[in-house]
PDB file of C-alpha atoms in Angstrom:
ATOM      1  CA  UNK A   1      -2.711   4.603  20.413  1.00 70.00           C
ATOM      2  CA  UNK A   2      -2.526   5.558  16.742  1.00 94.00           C
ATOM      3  CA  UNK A   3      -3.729   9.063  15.655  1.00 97.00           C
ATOM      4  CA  UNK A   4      -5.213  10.494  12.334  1.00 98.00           C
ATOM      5  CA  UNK A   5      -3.102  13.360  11.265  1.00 98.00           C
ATOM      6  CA  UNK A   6      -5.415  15.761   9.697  1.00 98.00           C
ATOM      7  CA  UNK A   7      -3.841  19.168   8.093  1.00 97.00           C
ATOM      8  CA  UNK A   8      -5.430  22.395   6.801  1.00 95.00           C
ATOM      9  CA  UNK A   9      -2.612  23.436   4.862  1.00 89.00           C
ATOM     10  CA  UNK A  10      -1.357  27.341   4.642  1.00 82.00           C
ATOM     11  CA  UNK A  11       0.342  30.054   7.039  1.00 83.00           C
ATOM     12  CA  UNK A  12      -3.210  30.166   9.130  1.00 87.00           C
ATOM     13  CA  UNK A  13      -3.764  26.211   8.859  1.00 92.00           C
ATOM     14  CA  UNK A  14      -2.856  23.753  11.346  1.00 96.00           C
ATOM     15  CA  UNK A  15      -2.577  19.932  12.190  1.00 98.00           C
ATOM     16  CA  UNK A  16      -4.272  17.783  14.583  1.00 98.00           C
ATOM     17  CA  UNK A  17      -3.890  14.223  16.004  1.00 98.00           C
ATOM     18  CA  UNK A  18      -7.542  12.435  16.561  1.00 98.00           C
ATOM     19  CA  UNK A  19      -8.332   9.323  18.136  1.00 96.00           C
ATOM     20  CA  UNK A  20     -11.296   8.129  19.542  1.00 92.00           C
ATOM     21  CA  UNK A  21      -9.633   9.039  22.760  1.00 94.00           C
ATOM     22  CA  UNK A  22      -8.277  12.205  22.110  1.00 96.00           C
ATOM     23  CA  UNK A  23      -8.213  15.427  20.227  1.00 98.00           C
ATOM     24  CA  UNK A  24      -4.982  17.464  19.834  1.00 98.00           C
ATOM     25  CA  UNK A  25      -4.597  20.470  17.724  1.00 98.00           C
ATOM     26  CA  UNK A  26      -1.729  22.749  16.834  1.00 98.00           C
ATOM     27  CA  UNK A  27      -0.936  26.229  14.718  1.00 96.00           C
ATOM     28  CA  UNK A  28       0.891  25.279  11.741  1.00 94.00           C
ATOM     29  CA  UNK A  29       4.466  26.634  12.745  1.00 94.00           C
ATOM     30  CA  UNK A  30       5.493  29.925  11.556  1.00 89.00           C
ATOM     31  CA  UNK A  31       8.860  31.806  10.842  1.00 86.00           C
ATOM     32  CA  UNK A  32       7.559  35.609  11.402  1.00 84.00           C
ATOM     33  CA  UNK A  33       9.247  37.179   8.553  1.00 80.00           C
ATOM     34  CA  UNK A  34      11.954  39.860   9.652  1.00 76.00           C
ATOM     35  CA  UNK A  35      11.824  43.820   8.773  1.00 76.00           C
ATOM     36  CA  UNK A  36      14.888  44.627   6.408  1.00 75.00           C
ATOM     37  CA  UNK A  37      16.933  47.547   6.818  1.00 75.00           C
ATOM     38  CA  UNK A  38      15.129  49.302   3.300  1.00 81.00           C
ATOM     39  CA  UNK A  39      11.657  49.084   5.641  1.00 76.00           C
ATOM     40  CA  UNK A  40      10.285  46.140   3.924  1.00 77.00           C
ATOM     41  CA  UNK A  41       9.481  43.064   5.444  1.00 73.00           C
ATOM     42  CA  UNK A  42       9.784  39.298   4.358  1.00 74.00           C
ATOM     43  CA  UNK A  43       6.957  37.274   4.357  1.00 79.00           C
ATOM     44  CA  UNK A  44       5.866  35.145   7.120  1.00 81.00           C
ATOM     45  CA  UNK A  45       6.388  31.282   6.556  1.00 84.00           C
ATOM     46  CA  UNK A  46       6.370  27.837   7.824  1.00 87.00           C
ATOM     47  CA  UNK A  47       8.950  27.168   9.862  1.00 91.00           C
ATOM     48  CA  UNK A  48      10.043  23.804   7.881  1.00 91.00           C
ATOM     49  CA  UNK A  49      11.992  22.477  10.353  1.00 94.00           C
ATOM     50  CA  UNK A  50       9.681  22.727  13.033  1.00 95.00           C
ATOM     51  CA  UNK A  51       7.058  20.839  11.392  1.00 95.00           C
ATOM     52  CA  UNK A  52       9.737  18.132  10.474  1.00 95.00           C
ATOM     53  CA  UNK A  53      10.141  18.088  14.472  1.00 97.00           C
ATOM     54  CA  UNK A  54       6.249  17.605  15.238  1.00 97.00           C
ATOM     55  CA  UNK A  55       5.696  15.005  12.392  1.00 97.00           C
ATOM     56  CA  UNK A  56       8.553  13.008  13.277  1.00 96.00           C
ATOM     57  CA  UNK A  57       7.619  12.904  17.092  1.00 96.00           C
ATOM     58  CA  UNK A  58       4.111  11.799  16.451  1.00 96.00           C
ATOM     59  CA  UNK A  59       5.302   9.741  13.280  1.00 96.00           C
ATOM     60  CA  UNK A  60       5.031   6.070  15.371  1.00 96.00           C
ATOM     61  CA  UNK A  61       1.768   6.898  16.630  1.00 96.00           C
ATOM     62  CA  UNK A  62       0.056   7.722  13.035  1.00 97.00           C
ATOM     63  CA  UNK A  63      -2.469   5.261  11.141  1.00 97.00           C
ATOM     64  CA  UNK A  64      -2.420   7.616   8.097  1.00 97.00           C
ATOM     65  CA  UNK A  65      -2.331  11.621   7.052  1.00 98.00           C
ATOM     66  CA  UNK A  66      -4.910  13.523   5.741  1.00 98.00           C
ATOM     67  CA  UNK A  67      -4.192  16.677   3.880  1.00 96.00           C
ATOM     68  CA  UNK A  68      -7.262  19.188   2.435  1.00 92.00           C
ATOM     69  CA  UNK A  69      -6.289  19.051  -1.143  1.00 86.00           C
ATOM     70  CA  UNK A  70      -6.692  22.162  -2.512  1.00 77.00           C
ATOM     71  CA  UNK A  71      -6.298  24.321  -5.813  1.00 65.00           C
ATOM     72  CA  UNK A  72      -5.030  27.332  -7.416  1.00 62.00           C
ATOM     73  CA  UNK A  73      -8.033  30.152  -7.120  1.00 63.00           C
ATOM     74  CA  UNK A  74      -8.279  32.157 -10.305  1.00 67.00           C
ATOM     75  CA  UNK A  75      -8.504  35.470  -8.224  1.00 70.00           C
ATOM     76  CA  UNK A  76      -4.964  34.627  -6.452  1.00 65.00           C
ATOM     77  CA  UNK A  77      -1.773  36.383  -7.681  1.00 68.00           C
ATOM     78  CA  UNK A  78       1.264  34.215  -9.100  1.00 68.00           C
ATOM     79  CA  UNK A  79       3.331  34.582  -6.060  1.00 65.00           C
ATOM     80  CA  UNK A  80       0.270  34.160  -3.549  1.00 66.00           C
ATOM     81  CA  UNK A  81      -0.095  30.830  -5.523  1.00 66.00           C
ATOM     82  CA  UNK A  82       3.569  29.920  -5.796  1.00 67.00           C
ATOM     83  CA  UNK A  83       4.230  30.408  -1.921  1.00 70.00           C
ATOM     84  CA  UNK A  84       0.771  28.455  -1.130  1.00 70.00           C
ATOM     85  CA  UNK A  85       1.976  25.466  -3.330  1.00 72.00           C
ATOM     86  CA  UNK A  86       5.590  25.926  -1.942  1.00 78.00           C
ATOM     87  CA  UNK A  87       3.272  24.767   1.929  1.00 81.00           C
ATOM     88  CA  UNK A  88       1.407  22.339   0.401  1.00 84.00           C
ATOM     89  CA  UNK A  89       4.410  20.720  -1.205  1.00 86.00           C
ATOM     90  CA  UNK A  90       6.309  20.682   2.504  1.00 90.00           C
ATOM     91  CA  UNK A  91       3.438  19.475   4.769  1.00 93.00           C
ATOM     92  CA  UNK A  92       3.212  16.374   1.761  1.00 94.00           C
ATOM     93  CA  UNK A  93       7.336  15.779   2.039  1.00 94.00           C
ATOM     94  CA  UNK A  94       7.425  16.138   5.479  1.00 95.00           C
ATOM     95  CA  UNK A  95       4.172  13.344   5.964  1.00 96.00           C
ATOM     96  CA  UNK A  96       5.772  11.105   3.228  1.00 96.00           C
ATOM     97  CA  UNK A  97       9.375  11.109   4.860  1.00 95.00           C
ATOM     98  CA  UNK A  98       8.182   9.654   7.752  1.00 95.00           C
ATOM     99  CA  UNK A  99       6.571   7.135   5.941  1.00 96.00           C
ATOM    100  CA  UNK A 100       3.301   8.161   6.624  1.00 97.00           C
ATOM    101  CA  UNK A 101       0.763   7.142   4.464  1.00 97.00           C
ATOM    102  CA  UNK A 102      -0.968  10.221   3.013  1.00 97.00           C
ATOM    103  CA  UNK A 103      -4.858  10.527   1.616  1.00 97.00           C
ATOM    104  CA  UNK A 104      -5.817  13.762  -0.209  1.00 95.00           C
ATOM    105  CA  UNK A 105      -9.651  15.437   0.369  1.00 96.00           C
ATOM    106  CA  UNK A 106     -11.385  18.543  -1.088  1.00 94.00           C
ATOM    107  CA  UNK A 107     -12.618  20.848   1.075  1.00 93.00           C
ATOM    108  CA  UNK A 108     -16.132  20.336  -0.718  1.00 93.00           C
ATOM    109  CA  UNK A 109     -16.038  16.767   0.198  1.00 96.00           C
ATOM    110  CA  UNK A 110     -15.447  16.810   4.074  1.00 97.00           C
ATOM    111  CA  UNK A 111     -17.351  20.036   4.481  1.00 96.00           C
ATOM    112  CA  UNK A 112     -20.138  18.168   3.186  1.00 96.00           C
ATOM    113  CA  UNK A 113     -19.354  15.529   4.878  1.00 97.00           C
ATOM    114  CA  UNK A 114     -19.328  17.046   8.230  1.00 97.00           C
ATOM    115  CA  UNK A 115     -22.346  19.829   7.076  1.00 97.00           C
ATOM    116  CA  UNK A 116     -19.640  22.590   7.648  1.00 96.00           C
ATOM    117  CA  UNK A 117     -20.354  26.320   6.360  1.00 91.00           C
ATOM    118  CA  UNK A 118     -18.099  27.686   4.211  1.00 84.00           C
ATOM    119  CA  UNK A 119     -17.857  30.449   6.368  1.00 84.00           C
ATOM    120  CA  UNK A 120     -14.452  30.387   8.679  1.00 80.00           C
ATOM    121  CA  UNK A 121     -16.228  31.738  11.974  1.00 81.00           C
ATOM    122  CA  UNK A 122     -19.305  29.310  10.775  1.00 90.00           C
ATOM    123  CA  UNK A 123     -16.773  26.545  10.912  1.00 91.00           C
ATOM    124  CA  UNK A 124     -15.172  26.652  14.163  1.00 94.00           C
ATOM    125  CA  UNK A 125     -18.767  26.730  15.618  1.00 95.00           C
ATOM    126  CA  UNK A 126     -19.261  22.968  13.925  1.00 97.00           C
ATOM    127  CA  UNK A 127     -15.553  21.903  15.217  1.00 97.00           C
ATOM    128  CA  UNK A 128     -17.482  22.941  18.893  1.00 96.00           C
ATOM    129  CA  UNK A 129     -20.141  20.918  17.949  1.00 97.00           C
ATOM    130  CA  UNK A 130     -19.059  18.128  17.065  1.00 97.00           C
ATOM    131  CA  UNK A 131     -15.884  18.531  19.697  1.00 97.00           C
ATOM    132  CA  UNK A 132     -18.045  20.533  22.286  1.00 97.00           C
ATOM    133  CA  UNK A 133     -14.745  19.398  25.087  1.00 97.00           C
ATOM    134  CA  UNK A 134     -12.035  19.934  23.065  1.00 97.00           C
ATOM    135  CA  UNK A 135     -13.871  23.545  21.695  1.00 95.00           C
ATOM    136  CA  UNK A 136     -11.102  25.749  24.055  1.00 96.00           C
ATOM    137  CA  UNK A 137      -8.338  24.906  21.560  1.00 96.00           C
ATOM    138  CA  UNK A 138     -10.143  27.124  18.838  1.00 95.00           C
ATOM    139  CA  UNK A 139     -11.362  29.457  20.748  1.00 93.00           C
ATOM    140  CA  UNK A 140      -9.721  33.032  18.708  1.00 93.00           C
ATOM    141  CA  UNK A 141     -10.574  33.412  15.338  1.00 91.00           C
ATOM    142  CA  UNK A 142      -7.231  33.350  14.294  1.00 92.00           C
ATOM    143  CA  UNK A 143      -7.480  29.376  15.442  1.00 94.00           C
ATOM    144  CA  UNK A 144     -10.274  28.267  12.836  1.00 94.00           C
ATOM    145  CA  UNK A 145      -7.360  26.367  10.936  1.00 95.00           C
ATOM    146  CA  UNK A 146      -6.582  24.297  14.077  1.00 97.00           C
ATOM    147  CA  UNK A 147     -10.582  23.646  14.114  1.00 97.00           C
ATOM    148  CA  UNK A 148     -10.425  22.887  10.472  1.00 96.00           C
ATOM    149  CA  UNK A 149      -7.634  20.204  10.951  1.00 98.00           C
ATOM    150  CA  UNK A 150      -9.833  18.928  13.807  1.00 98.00           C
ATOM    151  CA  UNK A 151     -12.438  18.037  11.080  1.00 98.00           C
ATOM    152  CA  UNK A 152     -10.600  16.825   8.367  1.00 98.00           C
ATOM    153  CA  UNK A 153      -9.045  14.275  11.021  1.00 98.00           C
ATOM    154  CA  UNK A 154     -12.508  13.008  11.986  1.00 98.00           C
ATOM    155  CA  UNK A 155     -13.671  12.933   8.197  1.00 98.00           C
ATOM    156  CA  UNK A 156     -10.529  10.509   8.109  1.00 97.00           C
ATOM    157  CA  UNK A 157     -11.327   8.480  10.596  1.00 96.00           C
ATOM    158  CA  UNK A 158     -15.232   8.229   9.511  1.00 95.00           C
ATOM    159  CA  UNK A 159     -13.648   7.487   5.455  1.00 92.00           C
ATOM    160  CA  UNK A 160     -11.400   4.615   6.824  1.00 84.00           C
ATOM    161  CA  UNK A 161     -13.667   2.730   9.047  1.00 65.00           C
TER     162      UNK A 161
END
């Protein structure tokens, strides 16, 4: 069976495998970031080498990648931005060196698309929509980038039939 790998990128995205068959969605893995002795704390990240893991198990099983291409957000800070791109840069290596063939899409276009709100609690109530028996895997709000991923895969699949 081959899959559509569809990624929200960032700390709170996720991935998920779609086929007409199935629907799987996962938390983008984290690295919790560790309380130094001064009382500050590193930030959480992606735990690279985890993802590597996932991708490269599912790599035989997917037709292509889609990643939500995003952009740099004039209201961000420098190192908000640097650390985002830092993700978005790793889920694109980590697709590519499996030899995964890798499509881009704004979040304007598959929202549309889909007729997604903007909204992130809006959103996860479309993923249930349009997945009303896979809806349990995005169930927490903290989950609306697995739901996210969900979509983007099924734009995908609709933009390569």
């Amino acid at each position: 069976m081959k899959y559509i790998l569809g990624i929200d990128s960032g700390l709170r995205g996720g991935l998920a495998l779609y086929s007409e068959d199935e629907l799987l969605t996962f938390p983008m893995p984290i690295v919790v970031g560790k309380k130094l002795k001064n009382g500050k704390k590193l930030k959480d990240s992606v735990d690279i080498v985890e993802l590597a893991k996932m991708v490269d198990s599912w790599a035989k099983d997917i037709k292509f990648a889609i990643i939500e291409q995003v952009h740099a957000m004039p209201s961000q800070g420098v190192t908000s931005m640097f650390n985002f791109g830092r993700v978005y840069g790793l889920l694109e290596m980590v697709v590519c060196a499996n030899f995964i063939p890798l499509r881009y899409v704004t979040p304007q276009t598959w929202k549309k698309s889909l007729q997604v709100p903007a909204e992130k609690k809006l959103a996860r109530s479309r993923a249930t929509e349009l997945f009303p028996a896979y809806s349990n895997q995005w169930r927490k709000a903290k989950e609306d980038g697995k739901a996210e991923a969900a979509m983007i895969a099924l734009y995908g699949s609709r933009i390569s039939q």
